[in-house]
Amino acid sequence: MGTLLPKLGDLLTKEYKLQKGVRGEIMFLNAEMESMQAALLKVSEAPIDQPPDNQVRLWAKAVRDLSYDLEDSIDRYMVRVDTHEPHSFMGYVHRSLNLLTKGKIQHKIGIDIKGIKSRIKEISERRDRYKIDNIGSKPIGPTVDSLRLSALYDNAVDLIGIEEKSEVLVQMLKDGDELSEKQLKMVSIAGFGGLGKTTLANVVYQKLKPQFDCCAFVSVSLTPNMKKIFENLLNQLDKKNMNIVKDNWDQEQLIRELREFLKNKRYLIIIDDMWDKTVWKIIKHALIENEYGSRVLATTRNLDIAKEAGHVYQLESLSIVESRKLFNQRIFGSEEESIPIKLAQIATSILKKCGGIPLAIITIASLLASKEGNANAYEYWSMVYRSMGSGLQNSLDDLKNMMRILSVSYYDLPQHLKTCLLYLSLYPEDYQIKTTTLVWKWVGEGFVKKEHGKNLYKVGEDYLDELINRSLLQPAYSDSNKTVTSCRVHDMVRDLITSLSNEENFLTRLGDQQIVSVPSKFRRLSLQTSNKEVIQLPTESLSHVRSLTVANSAFSLLPTISGFLVLRALDFSGCREVDDDHLKDICNLFHLRYLCLHETSVKKIPREIGNLRFLEVLDMSDTELKEELPSTFVRLTQLVLLDMPKGIICAVPRLIPSLSSLSFLRIAVETLGEEDLQVLGSMPSLSDLDIWVNDPTKGRDRRLIIDNGYPFRCLTKLSIGGRTDGMELLFTQGAMQQLRTLELCFSVRDIMRQDGDLGLENLSSLEYVCVRTTSQDQAEHNAVSSAIQKSLNMNPNKPTLEVKETLSEILLCVKRALHSLGEQPCPLIKTALVGAYEAICELSHQMKYDLPTL
């Protein structure tokens, strides 16, 4: 509903001349939807131990459906009314006809709004009738805290590898010289829910307790009562005077008492399950620095909080070997016991689904142990495996409890991050997600909100970092700058968000076993199979689809594209059947914000592209365009990203400065000259430019000089390179004054022809330079590094330099992929190799290598 309310506000502005009476209806809708949004937010923030009952769920679903339908109606109206025709005779004719049609459009929205108003009244009456706002959540069993502790304290000594991990932590707490040993030291354990952080902290606690004057172990939890936490600390630390805490003591008094008691003590305190930086800062006020060698150990799922709480110990998931040992130990009583042959395959599938999470392995193994040796064991094990993917509603009780523990991380998210995380249910199991693509999809879907001083992509990157820091996304691959370039979703998280997504009708993925029932209205749709038996799309439901993702294998089953009347995001990545004719049809989807035609057979962008006035992202990477951009491209004034680096066009399109919102541009041109630089430099919003020059010397002097005559007012990152020898570049005083990152992809010969003098000392904001070369000669590599570093030493900012030999990078990618296999099961081999292949393709594309097909 976050995008609906601003649109209702826009409708009330003067530029939309609504029919008499409709304006009042809009004001009514706005007030009602604001009220419902507040109620929905209350429902979404219900504690995981106390989920809303079925009546509340049904009401919330009705509100979501209503908001979708209302936004669709408003968008249809805005698209038709916002049409601005060119200043020509035909434009005059079109505008005259529009005067006739706009009356019909306004009449239509009036009818739509009356129907929606009727639905709102019915939903509001139901809200009052069932007292939705006052419904108390019903306890459904033990709390998450009790489930977590009972699951993980039980037989802690049996957890595989816990002894070794506890010794590492003990050493981290002890390490230091004589002086530092006397200082207060803090260490934190960070990791995903269910990895055993609490158990590990308790083992360390039991080992170290005898060495301290006083000790305490307190759990903070998601909704902490600070007064009770400090009371608990004081009672555990001062056991001789356990009853000294007075009821009238407030938080400040308790902190004073704690500091007074601890000032002459060597203390050990475990702060378990931290969720909030602010809470941690409050607790720190009580932890006095007294030079007695006190120690504090904290646990958290959030990496940012872990860093605040001291030296970080990142707890990793179990390897497949460790997982199997724990699994066997729980079922057979011995980690050496082998699984019966008839159960081996299903056991492997179960362990893969558990993904090395001890809580999941222990829970599942405990269920299976009851049927071990039974004649129907295989059927039972298969049923348990199927139940693992059925979410919170349809699982066995023990699995429900486990999922409730894991889902606390989801319910702790702010609403915008919940939306972004649910969107990840789009991807198949074990899929490596390219982070740049993911962030742009979030932008195109409207999930990313504007923040002052940041572009939308940067805000989206912050969202991504937050999900990684909260251990809900796992980094799969990082570049040399430690920037995460691809990520994946843990199987257990994927099952959870798929269940929640299905429940809210947020996204439907057809082509696997995840969907239990097909909704009557699709809102976001992903087609992943060519099996006609699996994909049966009722035509009438397509008119409500806002987002469509289609795998290459499923494209042939797709109905006519014209049926998707309110489509905002379309991803045809890898669909080779998509051609120029399909793109013409796509250009009639007037609501599109995001369009991905990566690796399709499109050769030409048609004039009709000008119809897509709301388009923000156009991704045509690895699609070989053969013709220049049409003149109608200038109408895409809301375009933020244009990515078309493979189809080489003659020169920088002269119309590009008209794209006032364009911030990110990836393009390949035949040649690059001063006029091209003037065009690029005049772009008002360009912040990230990636340009490849096919023939650097064609039709111009060898050296390209960039000076202060080319404004580049917003450019912070430039990537530039050329296919053949002859690319020389020189930055003069005052050039590109906002540029912070520079990536160069040249031959060693070109760089050394200039003695490494690229004028980098003249880039006043430069922070980082990366040079990619094709040379495998170490002497040449060193010469390039030395020459460029000499130039950078004259830059007041002292930018960081990296010189990379591209072929070595390719080999390193393969080596990393092979190393990542370890003793993983066979299904992961494909994932690792695909990741390596994608990295190789990206690098080879940057250097324009022709690699053999793998």
Coordinates of C-alpha atoms in Angstrom, one line a residue, residues 249-645:
W249 CA 13.9 1.4 41.3
D250 CA 13.8 2.6 37.8
Q251 CA 16.2 1.8 35.0
E252 CA 18.7 4.6 35.9
Q253 CA 18.8 3.4 39.6
L254 CA 19.4 -0.2 38.5
I255 CA 22.3 0.9 36.3
R256 CA 23.8 2.8 39.2
E257 CA 23.5 -0.2 41.5
L258 CA 25.1 -2.4 38.8
R259 CA 28.1 -0.1 38.3
E260 CA 28.6 0.3 42.0
F261 CA 28.6 -3.5 42.5
L262 CA 30.9 -4.2 39.6
K263 CA 33.5 -1.5 40.2
N264 CA 35.7 -3.8 42.2
K265 CA 34.8 -7.2 40.6
R266 CA 36.2 -9.3 37.7
Y267 CA 32.9 -10.2 36.0
L268 CA 31.8 -12.4 33.1
I269 CA 28.5 -11.4 31.4
I270 CA 26.7 -13.1 28.5
I271 CA 24.2 -10.9 26.6
D272 CA 22.2 -13.3 24.5
D273 CA 20.0 -12.6 21.5
M274 CA 20.7 -8.9 20.8
W275 CA 18.4 -7.3 18.2
D276 CA 18.9 -3.5 18.6
K277 CA 21.9 -1.2 18.7
T278 CA 20.1 1.2 21.0
V279 CA 19.4 -1.6 23.5
W280 CA 23.1 -2.6 23.4
K281 CA 24.2 1.0 24.1
I282 CA 21.9 1.2 27.1
I283 CA 23.3 -2.1 28.5
K284 CA 26.9 -0.9 28.0
H285 CA 26.3 2.0 30.4
A286 CA 26.2 -0.6 33.2
L287 CA 29.3 -2.5 32.1
I288 CA 32.0 -0.5 34.0
E289 CA 35.6 -0.5 32.9
N290 CA 37.5 -1.4 36.1
E291 CA 40.9 -2.8 35.0
Y292 CA 40.1 -6.2 36.5
G293 CA 40.1 -8.2 33.2
S294 CA 36.3 -8.5 32.9
R295 CA 34.8 -10.1 29.8
V296 CA 31.5 -9.7 27.9
L297 CA 30.2 -12.1 25.3
A298 CA 27.1 -11.2 23.1
T299 CA 25.1 -13.1 20.6
T300 CA 23.1 -11.7 17.7
R301 CA 21.8 -12.4 14.2
N302 CA 22.7 -8.9 13.0
L303 CA 26.3 -8.3 11.9
D304 CA 26.1 -4.6 12.5
I305 CA 25.2 -5.1 16.1
A306 CA 27.9 -7.7 16.5
K307 CA 30.5 -5.2 15.3
E308 CA 29.1 -2.7 17.9
A309 CA 29.5 -5.3 20.6
G310 CA 33.2 -6.1 20.0
H311 CA 35.4 -8.5 18.2
V312 CA 33.2 -10.7 15.9
Y313 CA 33.1 -14.4 15.8
Q314 CA 31.1 -15.3 12.7
L315 CA 29.4 -18.7 13.3
E316 CA 29.1 -20.6 10.1
S317 CA 26.7 -23.4 9.1
L318 CA 27.8 -27.0 9.4
S319 CA 29.6 -28.6 6.5
I320 CA 27.8 -31.6 4.8
V321 CA 30.1 -34.0 6.7
E322 CA 29.4 -32.3 10.0
S323 CA 25.7 -32.2 9.2
R324 CA 25.6 -35.9 8.4
K325 CA 27.4 -36.7 11.7
L326 CA 24.9 -34.7 13.7
F327 CA 22.0 -36.3 11.8
N328 CA 23.2 -39.8 12.4
Q329 CA 24.0 -39.1 16.0
R330 CA 20.4 -37.9 16.7
I331 CA 18.8 -40.8 14.8
F332 CA 21.0 -43.7 15.6
G333 CA 22.9 -42.6 18.7
S334 CA 26.2 -42.6 16.9
E335 CA 27.7 -40.3 14.3
E336 CA 29.5 -43.3 12.8
E337 CA 26.3 -45.3 12.1
S338 CA 25.5 -45.4 8.4
I339 CA 22.0 -44.6 7.0
P340 CA 20.2 -47.6 5.4
I341 CA 20.6 -47.7 1.7
K342 CA 16.9 -47.3 1.0
L343 CA 16.9 -44.1 3.0
A344 CA 20.2 -42.6 1.8
Q345 CA 18.8 -40.6 -1.1
I346 CA 16.0 -39.0 0.9
A347 CA 18.4 -38.3 3.8
T348 CA 20.7 -36.4 1.4
S349 CA 17.7 -34.3 0.2
I350 CA 16.7 -33.6 3.8
L351 CA 20.2 -32.5 4.8
K352 CA 20.5 -30.3 1.8
K353 CA 17.2 -28.6 2.8
C354 CA 18.5 -28.1 6.4
G355 CA 21.5 -26.3 4.9
G356 CA 23.8 -26.9 7.8
I357 CA 21.6 -25.4 10.5
P358 CA 21.9 -27.5 13.7
L359 CA 18.4 -26.5 14.9
A360 CA 16.9 -27.8 11.6
I361 CA 19.0 -31.0 11.6
I362 CA 18.2 -31.8 15.3
T363 CA 14.4 -31.1 14.8
I364 CA 14.1 -33.2 11.7
A365 CA 16.3 -36.0 13.0
S366 CA 14.3 -36.2 16.2
L367 CA 11.1 -36.6 14.1
L368 CA 12.7 -39.3 12.0
A369 CA 14.2 -41.2 14.9
S370 CA 10.7 -42.3 16.0
K371 CA 10.2 -44.3 12.7
E372 CA 13.8 -45.6 12.4
G373 CA 13.6 -49.3 11.6
N374 CA 9.9 -49.2 10.8
A375 CA 8.8 -50.8 7.6
N376 CA 7.1 -47.6 6.5
A377 CA 10.2 -45.5 7.3
Y378 CA 10.8 -44.3 3.7
E379 CA 7.2 -43.1 3.3
Y380 CA 7.4 -41.2 6.7
W381 CA 10.8 -39.7 5.8
S382 CA 9.4 -38.5 2.5
M383 CA 6.4 -37.0 4.1
V384 CA 8.6 -35.1 6.6
Y385 CA 10.7 -33.8 3.7
R386 CA 7.6 -32.6 1.8
S387 CA 6.4 -30.9 5.0
M388 CA 9.7 -29.0 5.3
G389 CA 8.7 -26.9 2.3
S390 CA 5.1 -26.2 3.3
G391 CA 5.7 -23.2 5.5
L392 CA 4.2 -22.3 8.8
Q393 CA 0.6 -23.4 8.3
N394 CA 0.8 -26.9 7.0
S395 CA 3.9 -28.3 8.7
L396 CA 4.2 -30.9 11.5
D397 CA 4.1 -29.3 15.0
D398 CA 7.9 -29.7 15.6
L399 CA 8.6 -28.1 12.1
K400 CA 6.2 -25.3 12.9
N401 CA 8.1 -24.5 16.1
M402 CA 11.4 -24.6 14.2
M403 CA 10.1 -22.3 11.5
R404 CA 8.7 -19.9 14.2
I405 CA 12.2 -19.6 15.6
L406 CA 13.7 -18.8 12.2
S407 CA 10.9 -16.4 11.3
V408 CA 11.6 -14.1 14.2
S409 CA 14.3 -12.4 11.9
Y410 CA 11.6 -11.7 9.3
Y411 CA 9.2 -10.2 11.7
D412 CA 11.9 -7.9 13.1
L413 CA 12.3 -6.3 9.7
P414 CA 10.9 -2.9 8.8
Q415 CA 8.1 -3.1 6.3
H416 CA 10.1 -2.1 3.2
L417 CA 12.7 -4.8 3.9
K418 CA 9.9 -7.4 4.5
T419 CA 8.7 -6.6 1.0
C420 CA 12.2 -6.9 -0.5
L421 CA 12.8 -10.2 1.2
L422 CA 9.4 -11.7 0.1
Y423 CA 10.4 -10.8 -3.5
L424 CA 13.3 -13.3 -3.2
S425 CA 10.7 -16.1 -3.3
L426 CA 10.8 -15.4 -7.0
Y427 CA 14.1 -17.3 -7.4
P428 CA 14.4 -21.1 -7.7
E429 CA 16.3 -23.2 -5.1
D430 CA 20.1 -22.8 -5.0
Y431 CA 19.9 -19.8 -7.5
Q432 CA 22.8 -17.4 -7.4
I433 CA 21.3 -13.9 -7.6
K434 CA 23.3 -11.2 -9.2
T435 CA 23.1 -8.3 -6.7
T436 CA 23.0 -5.5 -9.3
T437 CA 20.0 -7.2 -11.1
L438 CA 18.2 -7.7 -7.8
V439 CA 18.6 -4.1 -6.7
W440 CA 17.4 -2.8 -10.0
K441 CA 14.4 -5.1 -9.9
W442 CA 13.5 -3.7 -6.5
V443 CA 13.7 -0.2 -7.9
G444 CA 11.5 -1.2 -10.9
E445 CA 8.9 -2.8 -8.6
G446 CA 8.7 0.4 -6.6
F447 CA 10.0 -1.2 -3.4
V448 CA 12.9 1.4 -3.0
K449 CA 12.0 4.7 -1.5
K450 CA 13.7 8.0 -2.3
E451 CA 16.1 9.3 0.4
H452 CA 17.7 12.7 0.4
G453 CA 21.1 12.8 -1.1
K454 CA 21.0 9.3 -2.5
N455 CA 20.0 7.8 -5.8
L456 CA 17.5 4.9 -5.9
Y457 CA 20.2 2.3 -6.6
K458 CA 22.3 3.4 -3.6
V459 CA 19.3 3.2 -1.4
G460 CA 18.6 -0.3 -2.8
E461 CA 22.2 -1.3 -2.1
D462 CA 21.6 -0.2 1.5
Y463 CA 18.6 -2.5 1.7
L464 CA 20.7 -5.4 0.4
D465 CA 23.5 -4.8 2.9
E466 CA 20.9 -4.8 5.7
L467 CA 19.4 -8.1 4.7
I468 CA 23.0 -9.6 4.5
N469 CA 23.9 -8.1 7.9
R470 CA 20.8 -9.7 9.4
S471 CA 21.9 -13.1 8.0
L472 CA 18.7 -13.4 5.8
L473 CA 20.8 -13.3 2.6
Q474 CA 24.0 -15.2 2.2
P475 CA 26.9 -13.7 0.1
A476 CA 27.8 -16.1 -2.7
Y477 CA 30.6 -14.1 -4.4
S478 CA 32.5 -10.9 -3.6
D479 CA 34.9 -8.9 -5.7
S480 CA 38.4 -7.7 -4.6
N481 CA 36.8 -4.7 -2.9
K482 CA 34.7 -7.1 -0.8
T483 CA 31.6 -5.9 -2.5
V484 CA 29.0 -8.7 -2.7
T485 CA 28.3 -9.3 -6.4
S486 CA 26.0 -12.3 -6.0
C487 CA 24.0 -13.8 -3.2
R488 CA 21.7 -16.7 -2.4
V489 CA 18.8 -17.5 -0.1
H490 CA 19.2 -20.2 2.5
D491 CA 16.7 -23.1 1.7
M492 CA 15.0 -22.7 5.1
V493 CA 14.6 -18.9 4.6
R494 CA 13.3 -19.6 1.1
D495 CA 10.7 -22.0 2.4
L496 CA 9.6 -19.4 5.0
I497 CA 9.3 -16.5 2.6
T498 CA 7.6 -18.7 0.0
S499 CA 5.0 -19.7 2.6
L500 CA 4.4 -16.0 3.6
S501 CA 4.4 -14.9 0.0
N502 CA 1.7 -17.5 -0.9
E503 CA -0.3 -16.5 2.1
E504 CA -0.4 -12.8 1.2
N505 CA -0.7 -13.5 -2.6
F506 CA 2.5 -11.4 -2.9
L507 CA 4.1 -13.6 -5.6
T508 CA 3.2 -16.9 -7.4
R509 CA 5.9 -19.1 -8.8
L510 CA 4.6 -21.8 -11.2
G511 CA 6.9 -24.6 -12.2
D512 CA 7.8 -26.4 -9.0
Q513 CA 6.2 -27.9 -6.0
Q514 CA 6.1 -24.7 -3.9
I515 CA 2.6 -23.5 -4.7
V516 CA -0.2 -25.3 -2.9
S517 CA -3.2 -23.6 -4.5
V518 CA -3.3 -21.2 -7.5
P519 CA -4.8 -17.8 -6.5
S520 CA -7.7 -16.4 -8.5
K521 CA -5.8 -13.2 -9.2
F522 CA -2.0 -13.2 -9.9
R523 CA -0.2 -10.1 -8.7
R524 CA 3.4 -11.1 -9.3
L525 CA 4.0 -14.2 -11.5
S526 CA 7.1 -16.3 -12.2
L527 CA 6.9 -19.0 -14.8
Q528 CA 9.8 -21.6 -14.5
T529 CA 8.8 -24.7 -16.6
S530 CA 7.7 -25.8 -20.0
N531 CA 5.4 -28.4 -18.6
K532 CA 1.8 -27.6 -19.8
E533 CA 0.4 -29.8 -17.0
V534 CA 2.0 -27.5 -14.4
I535 CA 1.3 -24.1 -16.0
Q536 CA -2.3 -23.4 -16.7
L537 CA -3.0 -19.7 -16.8
P538 CA -6.6 -18.5 -16.7
T539 CA -6.7 -15.6 -19.2
E540 CA -8.9 -13.5 -17.0
S541 CA -6.4 -13.5 -14.1
L542 CA -3.6 -12.0 -16.3
S543 CA -5.1 -8.5 -16.3
H544 CA -4.1 -8.1 -12.6
V545 CA -0.5 -9.2 -13.0
R546 CA 1.9 -6.4 -12.0
S547 CA 5.2 -8.3 -12.4
L548 CA 6.1 -11.1 -14.7
T549 CA 9.3 -13.2 -14.8
V550 CA 9.6 -15.9 -17.5
A551 CA 12.3 -18.6 -17.9
N552 CA 13.4 -19.5 -21.4
S553 CA 11.8 -22.9 -21.1
A554 CA 8.4 -21.4 -20.2
F555 CA 8.2 -18.7 -22.8
S556 CA 6.3 -20.9 -25.3
L557 CA 3.5 -21.3 -22.8
L558 CA 3.0 -17.6 -22.3
P559 CA -0.4 -16.2 -23.6
T560 CA -0.4 -13.1 -25.7
I561 CA 1.5 -10.3 -24.0
S562 CA -1.3 -7.8 -24.6
G563 CA -3.4 -9.5 -21.9
F564 CA -1.1 -8.1 -19.1
L565 CA -2.9 -4.8 -18.8
V566 CA -1.3 -3.3 -15.7
L567 CA 2.2 -4.9 -15.9
R568 CA 4.9 -2.8 -14.2
A569 CA 7.9 -5.2 -14.3
L570 CA 8.7 -7.6 -17.1
D571 CA 11.8 -9.9 -17.1
F572 CA 12.4 -12.0 -20.2
S573 CA 16.1 -12.6 -19.3
G574 CA 17.5 -15.5 -21.4
C575 CA 14.3 -15.9 -23.5
R576 CA 15.9 -16.4 -26.9
E577 CA 12.5 -16.5 -28.6
V578 CA 11.8 -12.9 -27.7
D579 CA 12.4 -10.9 -30.9
D580 CA 11.6 -7.5 -32.5
D581 CA 7.9 -8.3 -33.0
H582 CA 7.5 -9.2 -29.3
L583 CA 9.2 -5.9 -28.3
K584 CA 6.6 -4.0 -30.4
D585 CA 3.8 -5.7 -28.4
I586 CA 5.7 -5.0 -25.2
C587 CA 5.8 -1.3 -26.1
N588 CA 2.0 -1.2 -25.6
L589 CA 2.3 -2.1 -21.9
F590 CA 2.0 1.5 -20.9
H591 CA 2.6 0.9 -17.1
L592 CA 6.0 -0.7 -17.5
R593 CA 8.7 0.6 -15.0
Y594 CA 11.2 -2.3 -15.4
L595 CA 12.0 -4.1 -18.7
C596 CA 14.7 -6.8 -18.9
L597 CA 15.6 -8.1 -22.3
H598 CA 19.0 -9.6 -21.3
E599 CA 20.2 -12.2 -23.8
T600 CA 17.2 -12.1 -26.1
S601 CA 17.0 -12.0 -29.9
V602 CA 15.9 -8.4 -30.1
K603 CA 17.9 -6.5 -32.8
K604 CA 16.1 -3.2 -33.0
I605 CA 14.4 -0.8 -30.6
P606 CA 11.1 0.3 -32.3
R607 CA 9.6 3.8 -32.4
E608 CA 6.9 2.5 -30.2
I609 CA 9.3 2.5 -27.3
G610 CA 8.2 6.1 -26.7
N611 CA 4.9 4.7 -25.4
L612 CA 6.7 3.5 -22.2
R613 CA 6.7 6.9 -20.5
F614 CA 7.0 5.5 -17.0
L615 CA 9.9 3.2 -17.8
E616 CA 12.7 3.5 -15.2
V617 CA 15.0 0.5 -16.0
L618 CA 15.8 -0.9 -19.5
D619 CA 18.3 -3.8 -19.4
M620 CA 19.4 -5.0 -22.8
S621 CA 22.8 -6.5 -21.7
D622 CA 24.0 -9.4 -23.9
T623 CA 21.4 -8.5 -26.5
E624 CA 23.1 -7.5 -29.8
L625 CA 21.3 -4.4 -31.1
K626 CA 22.0 -3.7 -34.8
E627 CA 20.5 -0.2 -35.1
E628 CA 20.6 3.2 -33.5
L629 CA 18.1 4.4 -30.9
P630 CA 14.8 5.8 -32.4
S631 CA 14.0 9.5 -32.0
T632 CA 11.0 8.6 -29.8
F633 CA 13.5 7.4 -27.2
V634 CA 13.6 11.0 -25.9
R635 CA 10.1 10.4 -24.3
L636 CA 11.6 8.1 -21.7
T637 CA 12.2 11.0 -19.3
Q638 CA 11.8 8.7 -16.2
L639 CA 14.5 6.3 -17.3
V640 CA 17.2 5.8 -14.6
L641 CA 19.2 2.8 -16.0
L642 CA 20.0 2.1 -19.7
D643 CA 22.1 -1.1 -20.1
M644 CA 23.1 -2.1 -23.6
P645 CA 26.9 -2.8 -23.7

